[in-house]
């Protein structure tokens, strides 16, 4: 009988694309994608660990699956249906969830997602053990090969996985692993596959797209390129080189990318954006805080002045729109620090700003600091910025 797979995705576009690629592999193996969890043989929850709220939602959803299982008539294989916790939370909370939720029988890290169909088949064929794979290594390229797309008009293309920037509040390097780059040719081929499917709008995805410096002759594992080296080494293919190649491909109407880290966003990128007819004139440039002291504690690698100067150059060269991410209530944030953050919002006038209250993430450097801004104060600062941004957005 044809098997059915159900997937719930929480979190960002990176997770959406991961779920899409994974579903594509299941479909290529003959499964049907179902929206009815009661009918599913394989139930997957692709999770996000960036904020506590996202983890709480995943745990609540995983808990609710137990009732779905109990309402079904028992099957021969006691491990059916397969309930998989996959993605970020596998590494941050997987072992704890394995102990607390016996109905979760498959846990797989973000790096190893391409193995989920193989593990599911193994259990479906009668393997009686629960499976947990928390490894962090480079994904197999074929993970991205399926033609299945959730959106027939717009495709997300992953250019890198993981991150090695270690911003002090961020759990990504721990749960999604170190920065690993896909080969430029593989990315270009995936873009061409999308075009052959009639898709004309492409969004490139990386935790920080500017970190993309592919070193030919090496699989990049563990190789770090430091500022200034790019120009010296002729074997390096940068994010800008990648954009230039994609810009030449017939059939693409719009290219954009997320996310750009201010510490290594360059004027060269702005000139390319200005001169290309295909690259969208919009930049997502998270500043997180306007206080130099807090930016240092966050390990962000720039100051308020540098950020403002970068934005002025963007406005002058690209003449486009901006969006950003902001955190309020980072440990030790004072009213004065907060006012610097508010000042950046007022000065820059972002089209969109995603404003979050600081949420402590285990294992990060910031977790060693006392989370000393009260809940009420975080709420107040959050509300002030939301109201401000609402007014500013209307004026753009
Ligand atoms: S650049 Fe910083 S905030 Fe972004 S994913 Fe990497 S560590 Fe996290």
GROMACS .gro file of C-alpha atoms and ligand atoms in nm:
model
  404
    1UNK     CA    1   0.000   0.000   0.000
    2UNK     CA    2   0.120   0.353  -0.075
    3UNK     CA    3   0.271   0.519   0.230
    4UNK     CA    4   0.184   0.872   0.338
    5UNK     CA    5   0.413   1.138   0.479
    6UNK     CA    6   0.299   1.440   0.681
    7UNK     CA    7   0.531   1.729   0.762
    8UNK     CA    8   0.490   2.030   0.994
    9UNK     CA    9   0.753   2.300   0.952
   10UNK     CA   10   0.834   2.558   1.217
   11UNK     CA   11   1.078   2.846   1.178
   12UNK     CA   12   1.245   3.013   0.885
   13UNK     CA   13   1.269   2.985   0.505
   14UNK     CA   14   1.572   2.759   0.551
   15UNK     CA   15   1.347   2.508   0.727
   16UNK     CA   16   1.079   2.549   0.458
   17UNK     CA   17   1.334   2.460   0.191
   18UNK     CA   18   1.470   2.169   0.396
   19UNK     CA   19   1.117   2.031   0.438
   20UNK     CA   20   1.050   2.074   0.066
   21UNK     CA   21   1.370   1.889  -0.029
   22UNK     CA   22   1.290   1.612   0.218
   23UNK     CA   23   0.932   1.572   0.098
   24UNK     CA   24   1.070   1.558  -0.258
   25UNK     CA   25   1.284   1.256  -0.166
   26UNK     CA   26   0.984   1.080  -0.007
   27UNK     CA   27   0.770   1.152  -0.317
   28UNK     CA   28   1.046   1.021  -0.545
   29UNK     CA   29   1.034   0.700  -0.340
   30UNK     CA   30   0.660   0.665  -0.410
   31UNK     CA   31   0.510   0.821  -0.095
   32UNK     CA   32   0.211   1.059  -0.099
   33UNK     CA   33   0.223   1.390   0.086
   34UNK     CA   34  -0.079   1.417   0.317
   35UNK     CA   35  -0.221   1.708   0.514
   36UNK     CA   36  -0.419   1.467   0.730
   37UNK     CA   37  -0.198   1.361   1.019
   38UNK     CA   38  -0.441   1.077   1.100
   39UNK     CA   39  -0.360   0.914   0.766
   40UNK     CA   40   0.018   0.948   0.787
   41UNK     CA   41   0.265   0.660   0.816
   42UNK     CA   42   0.550   0.906   0.867
   43UNK     CA   43   0.490   1.223   1.074
   44UNK     CA   44   0.777   1.473   1.070
   45UNK     CA   45   0.817   1.791   1.272
   46UNK     CA   46   1.090   2.015   1.132
   47UNK     CA   47   1.185   2.235   1.423
   48UNK     CA   48   1.348   2.569   1.505
   49UNK     CA   49   1.558   2.650   1.812
   50UNK     CA   50   1.626   3.018   1.751
   51UNK     CA   51   1.372   3.129   2.013
   52UNK     CA   52   1.217   2.955   2.310
   53UNK     CA   53   0.869   3.020   2.175
   54UNK     CA   54   0.944   2.812   1.861
   55UNK     CA   55   1.074   2.523   2.074
   56UNK     CA   56   0.765   2.537   2.298
   57UNK     CA   57   0.539   2.514   1.992
   58UNK     CA   58   0.727   2.210   1.863
   59UNK     CA   59   0.709   2.033   2.200
   60UNK     CA   60   0.339   2.105   2.228
   61UNK     CA   61   0.278   1.973   1.874
   62UNK     CA   62   0.486   1.660   1.937
   63UNK     CA   63   0.287   1.601   2.256
   64UNK     CA   64  -0.043   1.630   2.069
   65UNK     CA   65   0.068   1.358   1.823
   66UNK     CA   66   0.048   1.105   2.105
   67UNK     CA   67  -0.334   1.140   2.103
   68UNK     CA   68  -0.338   1.087   1.725
   69UNK     CA   69  -0.149   0.761   1.773
   70UNK     CA   70  -0.370   0.644   2.061
   71UNK     CA   71  -0.683   0.704   1.854
   72UNK     CA   72  -0.560   0.465   1.584
   73UNK     CA   73  -0.607   0.090   1.588
   74UNK     CA   74  -0.283  -0.085   1.684
   75UNK     CA   75  -0.055  -0.193   1.401
   76UNK     CA   76   0.173  -0.494   1.387
   77UNK     CA   77   0.484  -0.285   1.413
   78UNK     CA   78   0.470  -0.106   1.749
   79UNK     CA   79   0.693   0.175   1.620
   80UNK     CA   80   0.429   0.287   1.367
   81UNK     CA   81   0.349   0.554   1.276
   82UNK     CA   82   0.696   0.698   1.260
   83UNK     CA   83   0.712   1.024   1.453
   84UNK     CA   84   1.025   1.221   1.371
   85UNK     CA   85   1.168   1.527   1.540
   86UNK     CA   86   1.403   1.675   1.282
   87UNK     CA   87   1.603   1.996   1.232
   88UNK     CA   88   1.742   2.238   1.491
   89UNK     CA   89   1.586   2.090   1.803
   90UNK     CA   90   1.736   1.748   1.737
   91UNK     CA   91   2.069   1.872   1.865
   92UNK     CA   92   1.943   2.117   2.127
   93UNK     CA   93   1.669   1.904   2.289
   94UNK     CA   94   1.666   1.569   2.104
   95UNK     CA   95   1.803   1.347   2.378
   96UNK     CA   96   1.572   1.502   2.638
   97UNK     CA   97   1.268   1.457   2.410
   98UNK     CA   98   1.370   1.098   2.334
   99UNK     CA   99   1.353   1.025   2.708
  100UNK     CA  100   1.030   1.215   2.775
  101UNK     CA  101   0.831   1.118   2.463
  102UNK     CA  102   0.845   0.745   2.386
  103UNK     CA  103   0.616   0.793   2.084
  104UNK     CA  104   0.893   0.996   1.912
  105UNK     CA  105   1.091   0.723   1.742
  106UNK     CA  106   1.316   0.914   1.501
  107UNK     CA  107   1.538   1.212   1.575
  108UNK     CA  108   1.763   1.358   1.308
  109UNK     CA  109   1.987   1.664   1.303
  110UNK     CA  110   1.965   1.934   1.043
  111UNK     CA  111   2.288   1.822   0.875
  112UNK     CA  112   2.165   1.463   0.838
  113UNK     CA  113   1.814   1.534   0.704
  114UNK     CA  114   1.892   1.356   0.379
  115UNK     CA  115   1.902   1.031   0.580
  116UNK     CA  116   1.546   1.067   0.717
  117UNK     CA  117   1.379   0.870   0.432
  118UNK     CA  118   1.635   0.589   0.475
  119UNK     CA  119   1.572   0.575   0.852
  120UNK     CA  120   1.194   0.582   0.799
  121UNK     CA  121   1.218   0.289   0.553
  122UNK     CA  122   1.429   0.097   0.800
  123UNK     CA  123   1.162   0.130   1.071
  124UNK     CA  124   0.882   0.056   0.825
  125UNK     CA  125   1.061  -0.264   0.725
  126UNK     CA  126   1.050  -0.384   1.085
  127UNK     CA  127   1.354  -0.241   1.261
  128UNK     CA  128   1.245  -0.233   1.626
  129UNK     CA  129   1.478   0.031   1.769
  130UNK     CA  130   1.424   0.407   1.782
  131UNK     CA  131   1.679   0.598   1.573
  132UNK     CA  132   1.869   0.910   1.676
  133UNK     CA  133   2.128   1.074   1.450
  134UNK     CA  134   2.277   1.401   1.577
  135UNK     CA  135   2.582   1.412   1.352
  136UNK     CA  136   2.711   1.736   1.207
  137UNK     CA  137   2.871   1.689   0.866
  138UNK     CA  138   2.830   1.811   0.512
  139UNK     CA  139   2.500   1.714   0.348
  140UNK     CA  140   2.499   1.490   0.044
  141UNK     CA  141   2.432   1.703  -0.264
  142UNK     CA  142   2.151   1.476  -0.389
  143UNK     CA  143   1.939   1.604  -0.098
  144UNK     CA  144   1.856   1.901  -0.324
  145UNK     CA  145   1.788   1.707  -0.646
  146UNK     CA  146   1.411   1.646  -0.633
  147UNK     CA  147   1.186   1.851  -0.864
  148UNK     CA  148   0.913   1.886  -0.599
  149UNK     CA  149   0.833   2.250  -0.503
  150UNK     CA  150   0.570   2.380  -0.256
  151UNK     CA  151   0.555   2.709  -0.452
  152UNK     CA  152   0.541   2.685  -0.830
  153UNK     CA  153   0.649   3.047  -0.882
  154UNK     CA  154   0.924   3.108  -0.630
  155UNK     CA  155   1.214   2.883  -0.529
  156UNK     CA  156   1.449   2.895  -0.233
  157UNK     CA  157   1.803   2.775  -0.302
  158UNK     CA  158   2.037   2.696  -0.012
  159UNK     CA  159   2.394   2.816  -0.077
  160UNK     CA  160   2.538   2.725   0.263
  161UNK     CA  161   2.438   2.548   0.582
  162UNK     CA  162   2.536   2.622   0.941
  163UNK     CA  163   2.727   2.923   1.063
  164UNK     CA  164   3.065   2.987   1.224
  165UNK     CA  165   3.007   3.344   1.337
  166UNK     CA  166   2.907   3.261   1.694
  167UNK     CA  167   2.702   3.571   1.774
  168UNK     CA  168   2.677   3.533   2.149
  169UNK     CA  169   2.295   3.500   2.168
  170UNK     CA  170   2.257   3.262   1.875
  171UNK     CA  171   2.216   2.886   1.888
  172UNK     CA  172   2.252   2.828   1.512
  173UNK     CA  173   2.622   2.724   1.510
  174UNK     CA  174   2.543   2.462   1.776
  175UNK     CA  175   2.225   2.321   1.625
  176UNK     CA  176   2.288   2.360   1.251
  177UNK     CA  177   2.663   2.309   1.269
  178UNK     CA  178   2.965   2.491   1.131
  179UNK     CA  179   2.946   2.687   0.806
  180UNK     CA  180   2.952   2.455   0.504
  181UNK     CA  181   2.926   2.569   0.145
  182UNK     CA  182   2.767   2.404  -0.154
  183UNK     CA  183   2.974   2.388  -0.470
  184UNK     CA  184   2.890   2.686  -0.697
  185UNK     CA  185   2.819   2.451  -0.990
  186UNK     CA  186   2.565   2.258  -0.781
  187UNK     CA  187   2.389   2.584  -0.687
  188UNK     CA  188   2.384   2.701  -1.050
  189UNK     CA  189   2.244   2.364  -1.161
  190UNK     CA  190   1.970   2.383  -0.898
  191UNK     CA  191   1.876   2.730  -1.017
  192UNK     CA  192   1.860   2.598  -1.375
  193UNK     CA  193   1.640   2.307  -1.257
  194UNK     CA  194   1.401   2.563  -1.107
  195UNK     CA  195   1.391   2.754  -1.436
  196UNK     CA  196   1.313   2.431  -1.621
  197UNK     CA  197   1.011   2.398  -1.385
  198UNK     CA  198   0.891   2.744  -1.493
  199UNK     CA  199   1.006   2.924  -1.177
  200UNK     CA  200   1.138   3.274  -1.239
  201UNK     CA  201   1.195   3.407  -0.888
  202UNK     CA  202   1.488   3.276  -0.683
  203UNK     CA  203   1.583   3.348  -0.320
  204UNK     CA  204   1.932   3.238  -0.213
  205UNK     CA  205   1.954   3.122   0.147
  206UNK     CA  206   2.243   3.124   0.392
  207UNK     CA  207   2.269   3.219   0.759
  208UNK     CA  208   2.511   3.485   0.635
  209UNK     CA  209   2.535   3.486   0.255
  210UNK     CA  210   2.846   3.709   0.267
  211UNK     CA  211   3.039   3.424   0.429
  212UNK     CA  212   3.015   3.239   0.098
  213UNK     CA  213   3.375   3.208  -0.024
  214UNK     CA  214   3.412   2.877  -0.201
  215UNK     CA  215   3.770   2.762  -0.218
  216UNK     CA  216   3.820   2.547  -0.528
  217UNK     CA  217   4.025   2.236  -0.468
  218UNK     CA  218   3.887   2.191  -0.118
  219UNK     CA  219   3.551   2.078   0.010
  220UNK     CA  220   3.560   2.375   0.245
  221UNK     CA  221   3.509   2.165   0.560
  222UNK     CA  222   3.687   2.362   0.826
  223UNK     CA  223   3.844   2.611   0.587
  224UNK     CA  224   3.788   2.968   0.703
  225UNK     CA  225   3.851   3.266   0.477
  226UNK     CA  226   3.945   3.579   0.665
  227UNK     CA  227   3.882   3.939   0.561
  228UNK     CA  228   4.128   4.048   0.293
  229UNK     CA  229   4.217   3.697   0.177
  230UNK     CA  230   3.944   3.701  -0.086
  231UNK     CA  231   4.133   3.932  -0.315
  232UNK     CA  232   4.465   3.746  -0.277
  233UNK     CA  233   4.343   3.397  -0.358
  234UNK     CA  234   4.239   3.349  -0.720
  235UNK     CA  235   4.076   3.014  -0.643
  236UNK     CA  236   3.806   3.173  -0.431
  237UNK     CA  237   3.457   3.206  -0.569
  238UNK     CA  238   3.269   3.462  -0.357
  239UNK     CA  239   2.901   3.536  -0.301
  240UNK     CA  240   2.938   3.825  -0.545
  241UNK     CA  241   3.086   3.587  -0.806
  242UNK     CA  242   2.789   3.358  -0.751
  243UNK     CA  243   2.540   3.642  -0.799
  244UNK     CA  244   2.719   3.750  -1.118
  245UNK     CA  245   2.691   3.397  -1.259
  246UNK     CA  246   2.322   3.369  -1.170
  247UNK     CA  247   2.255   3.712  -1.315
  248UNK     CA  248   2.367   3.580  -1.657
  249UNK     CA  249   2.117   3.291  -1.663
  250UNK     CA  250   1.828   3.340  -1.905
  251UNK     CA  251   1.485   3.284  -1.757
  252UNK     CA  252   1.540   3.433  -1.411
  253UNK     CA  253   1.335   3.744  -1.350
  254UNK     CA  254   1.419   3.814  -0.987
  255UNK     CA  255   1.701   3.713  -0.751
  256UNK     CA  256   1.717   3.801  -0.385
  257UNK     CA  257   1.899   3.663  -0.083
  258UNK     CA  258   1.884   3.634   0.294
  259UNK     CA  259   2.061   3.704   0.527
  260UNK     CA  260   2.343   3.960   0.504
  261UNK     CA  261   2.557   4.022   0.812
  262UNK     CA  262   2.661   4.390   0.840
  263UNK     CA  263   3.017   4.301   0.937
  264UNK     CA  264   3.100   4.170   0.589
  265UNK     CA  265   2.840   4.327   0.361
  266UNK     CA  266   3.044   4.514   0.101
  267UNK     CA  267   3.003   4.815  -0.125
  268UNK     CA  268   3.089   4.579  -0.416
  269UNK     CA  269   2.764   4.398  -0.340
  270UNK     CA  270   2.577   4.730  -0.354
  271UNK     CA  271   2.727   4.818  -0.696
  272UNK     CA  272   2.626   4.478  -0.828
  273UNK     CA  273   2.272   4.519  -0.690
  274UNK     CA  274   2.249   4.866  -0.845
  275UNK     CA  275   2.366   4.749  -1.188
  276UNK     CA  276   2.168   4.427  -1.213
  277UNK     CA  277   1.818   4.423  -1.359
  278UNK     CA  278   1.743   4.095  -1.185
  279UNK     CA  279   1.872   4.140  -0.830
  280UNK     CA  280   1.598   4.280  -0.610
  281UNK     CA  281   1.673   4.624  -0.468
  282UNK     CA  282   1.605   4.516  -0.114
  283UNK     CA  283   1.845   4.416   0.161
  284UNK     CA  284   1.774   4.236   0.486
  285UNK     CA  285   2.046   4.368   0.716
  286UNK     CA  286   1.992   4.275   1.081
  287UNK     CA  287   2.144   4.528   1.322
  288UNK     CA  288   2.016   4.363   1.646
  289UNK     CA  289   2.119   4.653   1.873
  290UNK     CA  290   2.219   5.019   1.836
  291UNK     CA  291   2.443   5.015   2.143
  292UNK     CA  292   2.814   4.959   2.076
  293UNK     CA  293   2.851   4.803   2.420
  294UNK     CA  294   2.572   4.552   2.355
  295UNK     CA  295   2.696   4.485   2.000
  296UNK     CA  296   3.032   4.391   2.149
  297UNK     CA  297   2.865   4.160   2.402
  298UNK     CA  298   2.670   4.010   2.111
  299UNK     CA  299   2.999   3.951   1.921
  300UNK     CA  300   2.855   4.119   1.613
  301UNK     CA  301   3.177   4.277   1.482
  302UNK     CA  302   3.051   4.629   1.394
  303UNK     CA  303   2.948   4.951   1.566
  304UNK     CA  304   2.640   5.170   1.536
  305UNK     CA  305   2.842   5.422   1.333
  306UNK     CA  306   2.966   5.155   1.089
  307UNK     CA  307   2.615   5.020   1.047
  308UNK     CA  308   2.470   5.365   0.973
  309UNK     CA  309   2.751   5.435   0.727
  310UNK     CA  310   2.683   5.102   0.548
  311UNK     CA  311   2.314   5.188   0.524
  312UNK     CA  312   2.390   5.535   0.385
  313UNK     CA  313   2.606   5.376   0.115
  314UNK     CA  314   2.330   5.127   0.035
  315UNK     CA  315   2.074   5.405   0.000
  316UNK     CA  316   2.307   5.613  -0.216
  317UNK     CA  317   2.426   5.329  -0.443
  318UNK     CA  318   2.129   5.089  -0.462
  319UNK     CA  319   1.847   5.332  -0.379
  320UNK     CA  320   1.652   5.035  -0.244
  321UNK     CA  321   1.460   4.935   0.066
  322UNK     CA  322   1.585   4.771   0.386
  323UNK     CA  323   1.457   4.535   0.651
  324UNK     CA  324   1.617   4.426   0.975
  325UNK     CA  325   1.609   4.214   1.292
  326UNK     CA  326   1.627   4.366   1.640
  327UNK     CA  327   1.664   4.215   1.985
  328UNK     CA  328   1.548   4.408   2.293
  329UNK     CA  329   1.634   4.315   2.651
  330UNK     CA  330   1.972   4.152   2.585
  331UNK     CA  331   2.145   4.094   2.925
  332UNK     CA  332   2.262   4.422   3.083
  333UNK     CA  333   2.076   4.637   2.825
  334UNK     CA  334   2.008   4.977   2.986
  335UNK     CA  335   1.761   5.245   2.885
  336UNK     CA  336   2.047   5.430   2.719
  337UNK     CA  337   2.143   5.120   2.516
  338UNK     CA  338   1.778   5.077   2.417
  339UNK     CA  339   1.754   5.440   2.302
  340UNK     CA  340   2.047   5.381   2.064
  341UNK     CA  341   1.849   5.091   1.912
  342UNK     CA  342   1.542   5.312   1.881
  343UNK     CA  343   1.760   5.579   1.720
  344UNK     CA  344   1.871   5.340   1.441
  345UNK     CA  345   1.509   5.250   1.363
  346UNK     CA  346   1.423   5.621   1.344
  347UNK     CA  347   1.726   5.712   1.132
  348UNK     CA  348   1.721   5.426   0.882
  349UNK     CA  349   1.343   5.388   0.827
  350UNK     CA  350   1.324   5.018   0.747
  351UNK     CA  351   1.045   4.883   0.531
  352UNK     CA  352   1.012   4.592   0.777
  353UNK     CA  353   1.167   4.527   1.117
  354UNK     CA  354   1.137   4.196   1.298
  355UNK     CA  355   1.162   4.292   1.665
  356UNK     CA  356   1.218   4.021   1.926
  357UNK     CA  357   1.256   4.001   2.302
  358UNK     CA  358   1.583   3.837   2.407
  359UNK     CA  359   1.536   3.471   2.487
  360UNK     CA  360   1.816   3.278   2.657
  361UNK     CA  361   1.949   2.989   2.449
  362UNK     CA  362   2.140   2.715   2.627
  363UNK     CA  363   2.511   2.665   2.540
  364UNK     CA  364   2.549   3.012   2.390
  365UNK     CA  365   2.800   3.264   2.528
  366UNK     CA  366   2.517   3.500   2.625
  367UNK     CA  367   2.369   3.226   2.845
  368UNK     CA  368   2.664   3.286   3.078
  369UNK     CA  369   2.533   3.640   3.141
  370UNK     CA  370   2.253   3.702   3.386
  371UNK     CA  371   1.923   3.750   3.199
  372UNK     CA  372   1.868   4.063   3.408
  373UNK     CA  373   1.622   4.272   3.205
  374UNK     CA  374   1.283   4.199   3.357
  375UNK     CA  375   1.002   4.045   3.153
  376UNK     CA  376   0.796   4.364   3.193
  377UNK     CA  377   1.082   4.582   3.077
  378UNK     CA  378   1.140   4.359   2.773
  379UNK     CA  379   0.768   4.385   2.696
  380UNK     CA  380   0.779   4.766   2.727
  381UNK     CA  381   1.081   4.807   2.498
  382UNK     CA  382   0.933   4.559   2.251
  383UNK     CA  383   0.602   4.748   2.244
  384UNK     CA  384   0.772   5.087   2.195
  385UNK     CA  385   0.969   4.961   1.897
  386UNK     CA  386   0.672   4.780   1.743
  387UNK     CA  387   0.463   5.097   1.759
  388UNK     CA  388   0.747   5.307   1.623
  389UNK     CA  389   0.809   5.067   1.336
  390UNK     CA  390   0.439   5.054   1.252
  391UNK     CA  391   0.438   5.433   1.209
  392UNK     CA  392   0.763   5.432   1.013
  393UNK     CA  393   0.653   5.151   0.776
  394UNK     CA  394   0.346   5.353   0.683
  395UNK     CA  395   0.565   5.645   0.580
  396UNK     CA  396   0.780   5.440   0.337
  397LIG     S1  397   2.548   3.526   1.178
  397LIG    FE1  398   2.519   3.527   1.402
  397LIG     S2  399   2.294   3.548   1.426
  397LIG    FE2  400   2.330   3.481   1.214
  397LIG     S3  401   2.316   3.256   1.224
  397LIG    FE3  402   2.534   3.309   1.246
  397LIG     S4  403   2.566   3.315   1.468
  397LIG    FE4  404   2.345   3.327   1.435
   0.00000   0.00000   0.00000
